[in-house]
Tab-separated table of C-alpha atoms in Angstrom:
chain	number	residue	atom	x	y	z
T	44	MET	CA	84.824	-34.371	2.595
T	45	GLY	CA	83.651	-33.651	6.152
T	46	GLY	CA	82.651	-30.088	5.208
T	47	ARG	CA	80.659	-31.252	2.204
T	48	SER	CA	78.924	-33.899	4.260
T	49	ARG	CA	77.876	-31.390	6.882
T	50	ALA	CA	76.622	-29.032	4.149
T	51	ARG	CA	74.483	-31.809	2.619
T	52	VAL	CA	72.995	-32.598	6.028
T	53	ALA	CA	72.169	-28.920	6.597
T	54	VAL	CA	70.493	-28.610	3.198
T	55	SER	CA	68.559	-31.841	3.726
T	56	HIS	CA	67.375	-30.644	7.122
T	57	ALA	CA	66.264	-27.302	5.663
T	58	ILE	CA	64.267	-29.029	2.923
T	59	GLN	CA	62.584	-31.334	5.442
T	60	GLN	CA	61.511	-28.297	7.481
T	61	GLY	CA	59.882	-26.727	4.428
T	62	TYR	CA	62.530	-24.063	3.739
T	63	PRO	CA	64.235	-23.424	0.414
T	64	ALA	CA	67.670	-25.015	0.125
T	65	THR	CA	69.357	-21.590	0.020
T	66	THR	CA	67.726	-20.322	3.200
T	67	THR	CA	70.463	-21.611	5.532
T	68	LYS	CA	73.258	-19.837	3.661
T	69	ARG	CA	71.286	-16.612	3.313
T	70	THR	CA	70.416	-16.582	6.978
T	71	LYS	CA	74.063	-16.990	7.996
T	72	LYS	CA	75.160	-14.366	5.505
T	73	ASN	CA	72.593	-11.755	6.535
T	74	SER	CA	72.286	-12.513	10.242
T	75	GLY	CA	74.880	-9.906	11.210
T	76	ARG	CA	73.434	-7.097	9.119
T	77	VAL	CA	71.226	-4.335	10.450
T	78	ASN	CA	68.138	-3.686	8.358
T	79	PRO	CA	68.148	0.067	7.614
T	80	TYR	CA	64.399	0.023	7.012
T	81	SER	CA	63.810	-1.287	10.528
T	82	ILE	CA	65.773	1.676	11.852
T	83	ALA	CA	63.720	3.992	9.627
T	84	GLY	CA	60.507	2.471	10.965
T	85	ILE	CA	61.575	2.988	14.575
T	86	SER	CA	62.563	6.554	13.685
T	87	ILE	CA	59.066	7.196	12.298
T	88	VAL	CA	57.554	5.975	15.561
T	89	PHE	CA	59.930	8.165	17.579
T	90	ILE	CA	59.199	11.287	15.515
T	91	TYR	CA	55.464	10.659	15.736
T	92	THR	CA	55.638	10.297	19.532
T	93	VAL	CA	57.617	13.536	19.925
T	94	ILE	CA	55.154	15.455	17.741
T	95	TYR	CA	52.189	13.967	19.602
T	96	PHE	CA	53.305	15.061	23.042
T	97	TYR	CA	55.146	18.308	22.271
T	98	PHE	CA	53.901	19.810	18.997
T	99	ARG	CA	50.352	18.501	18.592
T	100	ASP	CA	48.819	21.910	19.359
T	101	LEU	CA	50.453	23.321	16.216
T	102	LEU	CA	48.609	20.906	13.927
T	103	PRO	CA	45.463	21.935	11.986
T	104	ASP	CA	42.227	21.721	13.972
T	105	LYS	CA	40.470	19.935	11.110
T	106	TRP	CA	42.552	16.836	11.857
T	107	SER	CA	40.773	16.389	15.188
T	108	VAL	CA	37.179	17.591	14.644
T	109	ASP	CA	35.640	14.204	15.444
T	110	SER	CA	37.841	13.858	18.504
T	111	ALA	CA	36.601	17.171	19.867
T	112	LYS	CA	33.021	15.816	19.888
T	113	ILE	CA	34.110	12.707	21.785
T	114	ILE	CA	36.089	14.691	24.353
T	115	GLU	CA	33.126	17.027	24.841
T	116	ILE	CA	30.863	14.066	25.608
T	117	LEU	CA	33.465	12.675	28.018
T	118	ASN	CA	33.815	15.955	29.875
T	119	TYR	CA	30.274	17.285	29.799
T	120	GLY	CA	28.030	14.365	28.877
T	121	GLY	CA	24.861	15.186	26.976
T	122	ALA	CA	24.700	12.347	24.455
T	123	GLY	CA	26.079	9.530	26.527
T	124	GLY	CA	22.753	7.722	26.902
T	125	ASP	CA	22.074	7.470	23.176
T	126	LEU	CA	23.451	4.095	22.090
T	127	ASP	CA	22.692	4.925	18.433
T	128	ASN	CA	25.174	7.777	18.563
T	129	SER	CA	28.565	6.508	17.372
T	130	PHE	CA	30.374	9.374	19.098
T	131	ALA	CA	28.633	8.618	22.380
T	132	VAL	CA	29.451	4.896	22.183
T	133	THR	CA	33.088	5.642	21.396
T	134	ALA	CA	33.203	8.128	24.267
T	135	ALA	CA	31.798	5.453	26.575
T	136	LEU	CA	34.613	3.088	25.540
T	137	PHE	CA	37.230	5.761	26.139
T	138	GLY	CA	35.571	6.543	29.454
T	139	LEU	CA	36.661	3.110	30.680
T	140	ILE	CA	40.244	4.177	30.084
T	141	GLY	CA	39.830	7.564	31.716
T	142	VAL	CA	40.211	11.064	30.297
T	143	ASP	CA	43.587	11.540	32.001
T	144	ASN	CA	44.965	8.372	30.377
T	145	LEU	CA	43.526	8.944	26.919
T	146	ASP	CA	46.548	10.696	25.396
T	147	VAL	CA	48.948	7.969	26.493
T	148	PHE	CA	46.523	5.306	25.277
T	149	THR	CA	46.024	6.919	21.855
T	150	CYS	CA	49.741	7.467	21.324
T	151	SER	CA	50.563	3.903	22.412
T	152	VAL	CA	47.989	2.382	20.066
T	153	SER	CA	49.212	4.488	17.146
T	154	ALA	CA	52.893	3.787	17.864
T	155	LEU	CA	52.212	0.051	17.958
T	156	PHE	CA	50.255	0.350	14.715
T	157	LEU	CA	53.199	2.115	13.066
T	158	LEU	CA	55.612	-0.570	14.249
T	159	PHE	CA	53.564	-3.242	12.492
T	160	ALA	CA	53.029	-1.017	9.440
T	161	THR	CA	56.809	-0.615	9.002
T	162	HIS	CA	57.760	-4.174	9.931
T	163	ASP	CA	59.505	-6.638	7.619
T	164	ILE	CA	60.544	-4.172	4.903
T	165	ARG	CA	63.240	-5.518	2.578
T	166	ARG	CA	63.393	-3.091	-0.347
T	167	ALA	CA	63.427	0.651	-0.940
T	168	GLY	CA	60.337	0.451	-3.173
T	169	ASP	CA	58.380	-1.267	-0.442
T	170	PHE	CA	59.526	1.324	2.086
T	171	PHE	CA	58.375	4.304	0.026
T	172	THR	CA	55.104	2.584	-0.851
T	173	ARG	CA	54.354	2.153	2.827
T	174	LEU	CA	55.244	5.781	3.479
T	175	LEU	CA	52.589	6.787	0.947
T	176	LEU	CA	50.044	4.793	2.929
T	177	ILE	CA	51.251	5.697	6.411
T	178	ALA	CA	51.654	9.476	6.063
T	179	PRO	CA	47.949	10.373	5.619
T	180	CYS	CA	46.983	7.832	8.273
T	181	ILE	CA	49.257	9.551	10.797
T	182	MET	CA	47.861	12.974	9.968
T	183	LEU	CA	44.179	12.047	9.983
T	184	ASN	CA	43.938	9.227	12.513
T	185	MET	CA	46.715	9.351	15.071
T	186	PHE	CA	46.909	12.759	16.730
T	187	ALA	CA	43.662	12.565	18.703
T	188	PRO	CA	41.424	9.841	20.145
T	189	SER	CA	38.644	9.081	17.690
T	190	LYS	CA	36.543	6.304	16.214
T	191	GLU	CA	39.519	5.506	14.002
T	192	THR	CA	41.544	4.661	17.123
T	193	VAL	CA	39.167	1.765	17.732
T	194	VAL	CA	39.487	0.693	14.083
T	195	LEU	CA	43.287	0.680	14.368
T	196	ILE	CA	43.006	-1.718	17.303
T	197	MET	CA	40.626	-3.983	15.382
T	198	THR	CA	42.849	-4.152	12.306
T	199	MET	CA	45.930	-4.838	14.423
T	200	PHE	CA	44.223	-7.727	16.175
T	201	ILE	CA	43.099	-9.317	12.896
T	202	THR	CA	46.324	-8.840	10.922
T	203	VAL	CA	48.843	-9.580	13.659
T	204	SER	CA	47.118	-12.812	14.671
T	205	ALA	CA	46.850	-14.008	11.061
T	206	ILE	CA	50.245	-12.916	9.714
T	207	TYR	CA	52.701	-12.777	12.593
T	208	PHE	CA	51.248	-15.434	14.916
T	209	ARG	CA	49.977	-17.408	11.908
T	210	THR	CA	46.683	-18.459	13.448
T	211	SER	CA	44.303	-20.718	11.557
T	212	LYS	CA	41.996	-19.600	8.784
T	213	ARG	CA	38.988	-20.405	10.958
T	214	TYR	CA	40.237	-18.238	13.828
T	215	THR	CA	40.949	-15.335	11.443
T	216	PHE	CA	37.418	-15.431	10.050
T	217	ILE	CA	35.814	-15.753	13.492
T	218	SER	CA	37.765	-12.810	14.920
T	219	PHE	CA	36.961	-10.678	11.866
T	220	LEU	CA	33.243	-11.473	11.997
T	221	PHE	CA	33.021	-10.884	15.742
T	222	LEU	CA	34.844	-7.538	15.722
T	223	TYR	CA	33.046	-6.182	12.654
T	224	ALA	CA	29.646	-7.323	13.924
T	225	VAL	CA	30.105	-5.680	17.328
T	226	TYR	CA	31.523	-2.499	15.811
T	227	GLY	CA	28.784	-2.444	13.186
T	228	VAL	CA	25.957	-2.862	15.687
T	229	PHE	CA	27.162	-0.319	18.237
T	230	VAL	CA	29.277	2.215	16.320
T	231	ARG	CA	29.112	2.204	12.515
T	232	GLN	CA	26.328	0.231	10.894
T	233	TYR	CA	27.976	0.249	7.480
T	234	TYR	CA	30.563	-2.218	8.823
T	235	LEU	CA	27.811	-4.823	8.640
T	236	LEU	CA	27.466	-4.026	4.948
T	237	ILE	CA	31.232	-4.397	4.560
T	238	VAL	CA	30.945	-7.949	5.918
T	239	GLY	CA	28.372	-8.844	3.259
T	240	VAL	CA	30.380	-7.291	0.419
T	241	PHE	CA	33.528	-9.024	1.711
T	242	PHE	CA	32.035	-12.495	1.244
T	243	LEU	CA	30.977	-11.621	-2.304
T	244	VAL	CA	34.450	-10.342	-3.206
T	245	TYR	CA	36.077	-13.332	-1.490
T	246	TRP	CA	33.937	-15.707	-3.559
T	247	LEU	CA	34.775	-13.860	-6.788
T	248	TRP	CA	38.517	-13.573	-6.047
T	249	ARG	CA	39.840	-16.253	-8.447
T	250	ARG	CA	36.838	-16.627	-10.700
T	251	PRO	CA	36.807	-15.545	-14.380
T	252	LEU	CA	35.656	-12.117	-15.555
T	253	LYS	CA	32.204	-13.385	-16.544
T	254	TYR	CA	31.396	-14.046	-12.886
T	255	HIS	CA	32.408	-10.494	-11.957
T	256	VAL	CA	30.180	-9.086	-14.699
T	257	LEU	CA	27.297	-11.280	-13.565
T	258	ALA	CA	27.785	-10.161	-9.941
T	259	ALA	CA	27.764	-6.499	-11.023
T	260	ILE	CA	24.539	-7.034	-12.972
T	261	VAL	CA	22.892	-8.766	-10.005
T	262	ALA	CA	24.026	-5.991	-7.638
T	263	ALA	CA	22.671	-3.307	-9.985
T	264	GLY	CA	19.391	-5.195	-10.248
T	265	ALA	CA	19.144	-5.438	-6.466
T	266	ILE	CA	19.685	-1.673	-6.200
T	267	MET	CA	17.024	-1.010	-8.823
T	268	ALA	CA	14.568	-3.182	-6.893
T	269	ALA	CA	15.465	-1.866	-3.427
T	270	PRO	CA	12.958	0.332	-1.545
T	271	SER	CA	13.512	4.071	-1.847
T	272	SER	CA	13.873	4.409	1.917
T	273	VAL	CA	16.813	1.993	1.964
T	274	LEU	CA	18.605	3.751	-0.891
T	275	GLN	CA	17.987	7.135	0.717
T	276	THR	CA	19.389	5.917	4.038
T	277	LEU	CA	22.526	4.531	2.407
T	278	GLN	CA	23.477	7.460	0.189
T	279	SER	CA	21.925	10.571	1.691
T	280	PRO	CA	24.630	10.932	4.408
T	281	ARG	CA	26.844	12.492	1.732
T	282	ASP	CA	24.440	15.400	1.209
T	283	THR	CA	23.567	15.640	4.898
T	284	SER	CA	27.206	15.824	5.961
T	285	ASN	CA	28.087	18.495	3.451
T	286	ALA	CA	24.973	20.536	4.259
T	287	TYR	CA	25.919	20.513	7.940
T	288	ALA	CA	29.511	21.482	7.138
T	289	GLU	CA	28.273	24.411	5.056
T	290	GLN	CA	25.889	25.453	7.811
T	291	ILE	CA	28.658	25.726	10.423
T	292	GLY	CA	30.923	27.574	8.000
T	293	SER	CA	33.329	24.769	7.177
T	294	ASP	CA	35.182	25.274	3.904
T	295	ASN	CA	35.923	21.834	2.486
T	296	ARG	CA	37.255	22.191	-1.024
T	297	THR	CA	37.035	18.446	-1.819
T	298	ALA	CA	33.412	18.070	-0.729
T	299	PHE	CA	30.911	16.958	-3.376
T	300	THR	CA	27.222	16.149	-3.361
T	301	ASN	CA	25.070	13.601	-5.146
T	302	ILE	CA	24.188	14.657	-8.676
T	303	ALA	CA	20.941	12.674	-8.737
T	304	SER	CA	18.267	11.683	-6.255
T	305	PRO	CA	19.554	8.767	-4.146
T	306	ALA	CA	15.983	7.621	-3.523
T	307	THR	CA	15.770	5.970	-6.965
T	308	GLY	CA	17.734	3.033	-8.318
T	309	PRO	CA	19.093	4.832	-11.415
T	310	GLY	CA	19.980	7.893	-9.338
T	311	PHE	CA	21.778	5.746	-6.763
T	312	LEU	CA	23.879	4.087	-9.473
T	313	VAL	CA	24.712	7.421	-11.122
T	314	ASN	CA	25.805	8.877	-7.788
T	315	TYR	CA	27.897	5.771	-7.057
T	316	ALA	CA	29.707	5.968	-10.390
T	317	TYR	CA	30.292	9.691	-9.953
T	318	ALA	CA	31.657	9.224	-6.430
T	319	GLY	CA	33.988	6.524	-7.762
T	320	THR	CA	35.561	8.908	-10.247
T	321	VAL	CA	35.970	11.652	-7.625
T	322	LEU	CA	37.436	9.487	-4.881
T	323	ILE	CA	39.518	7.064	-6.954
T	324	THR	CA	40.840	9.674	-9.427
T	325	PRO	CA	40.860	12.920	-7.408
T	326	VAL	CA	43.349	14.657	-9.707
T	327	LEU	CA	40.603	14.875	-12.334
T	328	TYR	CA	38.694	17.244	-10.040
T	329	PHE	CA	41.302	18.791	-7.710
T	330	GLN	CA	44.819	19.801	-8.674
T	331	THR	CA	46.691	20.799	-5.523
T	332	ALA	CA	49.867	19.099	-4.294
T	333	SER	CA	47.955	17.179	-1.622
T	334	ASP	CA	45.559	15.842	-4.249
T	335	PHE	CA	48.446	14.519	-6.327
T	336	PHE	CA	49.836	12.890	-3.194
T	337	MET	CA	46.452	11.293	-2.505
T	338	GLN	CA	46.379	10.042	-6.091
T	339	LEU	CA	49.776	8.404	-5.599
T	340	MET	CA	48.515	6.794	-2.393
T	341	ILE	CA	45.374	5.442	-4.058
T	342	GLY	CA	47.482	4.264	-6.995
T	343	ALA	CA	49.781	2.365	-4.615
T	344	MET	CA	46.766	0.689	-3.005
T	345	LEU	CA	45.372	-0.407	-6.347
T	346	VAL	CA	48.758	-1.737	-7.511
T	347	ILE	CA	49.070	-3.908	-4.383
T	348	LEU	CA	45.574	-5.304	-4.951
T	349	TYR	CA	46.198	-5.843	-8.685
T	350	ARG	CA	49.437	-7.742	-8.078
T	351	ALA	CA	47.789	-9.917	-5.442
T	352	ARG	CA	44.967	-10.721	-7.848
T	353	LYS	CA	47.426	-11.435	-10.665
T	354	LYS	CA	49.409	-13.884	-8.542
T	355	ALA	CA	46.214	-15.591	-7.460
T	356	ARG	CA	45.194	-16.118	-11.099
T	357	ARG	CA	48.563	-17.797	-11.674
T	358	GLY	CA	47.885	-20.271	-8.885
T	359	HIS	CA	49.893	-18.594	-6.106
T	360	ASP	CA	46.865	-18.151	-3.895
T	361	ARG	CA	47.090	-18.043	-0.100
T	362	TYR	CA	44.109	-17.575	2.133
T	363	GLU	CA	45.759	-14.607	3.898
T	364	THR	CA	46.246	-12.713	0.640
T	365	ARG	CA	42.754	-13.513	-0.550
T	366	PHE	CA	41.229	-12.633	2.833
T	367	PHE	CA	42.910	-9.247	3.331
T	368	ALA	CA	42.598	-8.165	-0.305
T	369	SER	CA	38.879	-8.994	-0.306
T	370	LEU	CA	38.373	-7.143	2.982
T	371	PHE	CA	40.165	-4.013	1.773
T	372	ILE	CA	38.234	-4.017	-1.520
T	373	ALA	CA	34.987	-4.373	0.461
T	374	HIS	CA	35.891	-1.237	2.422
T	375	ILE	CA	36.441	0.686	-0.819
T	376	LEU	CA	33.208	-0.488	-2.454
T	377	VAL	CA	31.091	0.379	0.584
T	378	GLN	CA	32.716	3.741	1.270
T	379	LEU	CA	32.015	4.901	-2.282
T	380	ILE	CA	28.329	4.858	-1.358
T	381	PHE	CA	28.350	7.714	1.151
T	382	GLU	CA	31.772	9.374	1.586
T	383	PRO	CA	31.263	13.174	1.330
T	384	ASP	CA	34.811	14.289	0.540
T	385	LEU	CA	38.328	13.123	-0.196
T	386	GLY	CA	39.538	13.705	3.367
T	387	SER	CA	36.890	11.454	4.931
T	388	PHE	CA	37.503	8.770	2.318
T	389	THR	CA	41.246	8.872	2.998
T	390	ARG	CA	40.792	8.880	6.778
T	391	HIS	CA	38.544	5.841	6.804
T	392	LEU	CA	40.515	3.894	4.203
T	393	THR	CA	43.966	4.437	5.711
T	394	SER	CA	42.710	3.269	9.109
T	395	VAL	CA	42.654	-0.259	7.611
T	396	LEU	CA	45.925	0.019	5.687
T	397	LEU	CA	47.380	-2.885	7.691
T	398	TYR	CA	45.345	-5.158	5.429
T	399	LEU	CA	47.545	-4.069	2.517
T	400	ILE	CA	50.704	-4.537	4.601
T	401	ALA	CA	49.457	-8.027	5.485
T	402	ILE	CA	49.186	-8.854	1.778
T	403	LYS	CA	52.800	-7.851	1.152
T	404	VAL	CA	54.152	-9.693	4.196
T	405	ALA	CA	52.103	-12.852	3.566
T	406	GLU	CA	53.493	-13.177	0.045
T	407	ARG	CA	57.046	-13.295	1.406
T	408	LYS	CA	56.210	-15.753	4.183
T	409	GLN	CA	54.797	-18.351	1.854
T	410	PHE	CA	57.414	-20.999	2.652
T	411	LEU	CA	56.845	-20.784	6.399
T	412	ARG	CA	53.542	-22.677	6.383
């Protein structure tokens, strides 16, 4: 009788604290076990660190083209006084750290990012899904200091505070707006556009299909009515980037150009739809092994977003899930405007992959709030 009484008290206490009645037993049962996925995550960080410091010179140069420009500015100057130059502004930030400390800083930031990206894995399916997301991010963003290094820091600050320290909704929004506004003003202006698209997606998150259709019609109408100079500024970077790459002899097999004039509303919309098919379904245009891998990665991203949306429609809606899903979707929608090739699209999108990890972790931590 004494054992049963103590068990009832334990269950009652667990329920009062907001935990499921079975949590106490499961915790005792699993407390002595070692999570193999945690070991795998630490192993990924270790392997990355070894490659960074001892084998980085063997990696393809195309993985660090942007970094080379930043290092050149740090060492020789030249564009440091131009605050409109995103490379110069990033170089100025890294200059505060010091050229001699930059490798240690970059590796430390990336290793910490990987620790959070591989944290709290419970199943094999989740582990392999995260590998699909992490692998291209490591290759394109983590072996040299770049603008993406700053983005990794921003995403870590937002996701870790919201998911692991469980800060308030207000604090999460304020930190997001502050970081994106500063980064948008001084480094990449399209981050300001991401903020605007985010609020639209966030508002539409749980609303019926008719609202989504209406929003698409309004957006298309706004594009049709927009001045030609604005449309040209938004979409012409795709052609400009590829023209420059061709001029310097770069052979980018996944590069594509606009098929219509971006200076007109109809042309802008045609180019946007075309870019969507190329970047979201790359296997329709490119058929190498890496393209199939990228298709799997994009498919995994879309599945995570679809499942989050499906749960929200059923009433299981948490602000963290809604926030991070809306923010990731906003990144996709904006990047389709100007991305010149599959590599750039992948590099920029995987730098914010922690938003997808946050969705998966938040869904499992529902009972903690």
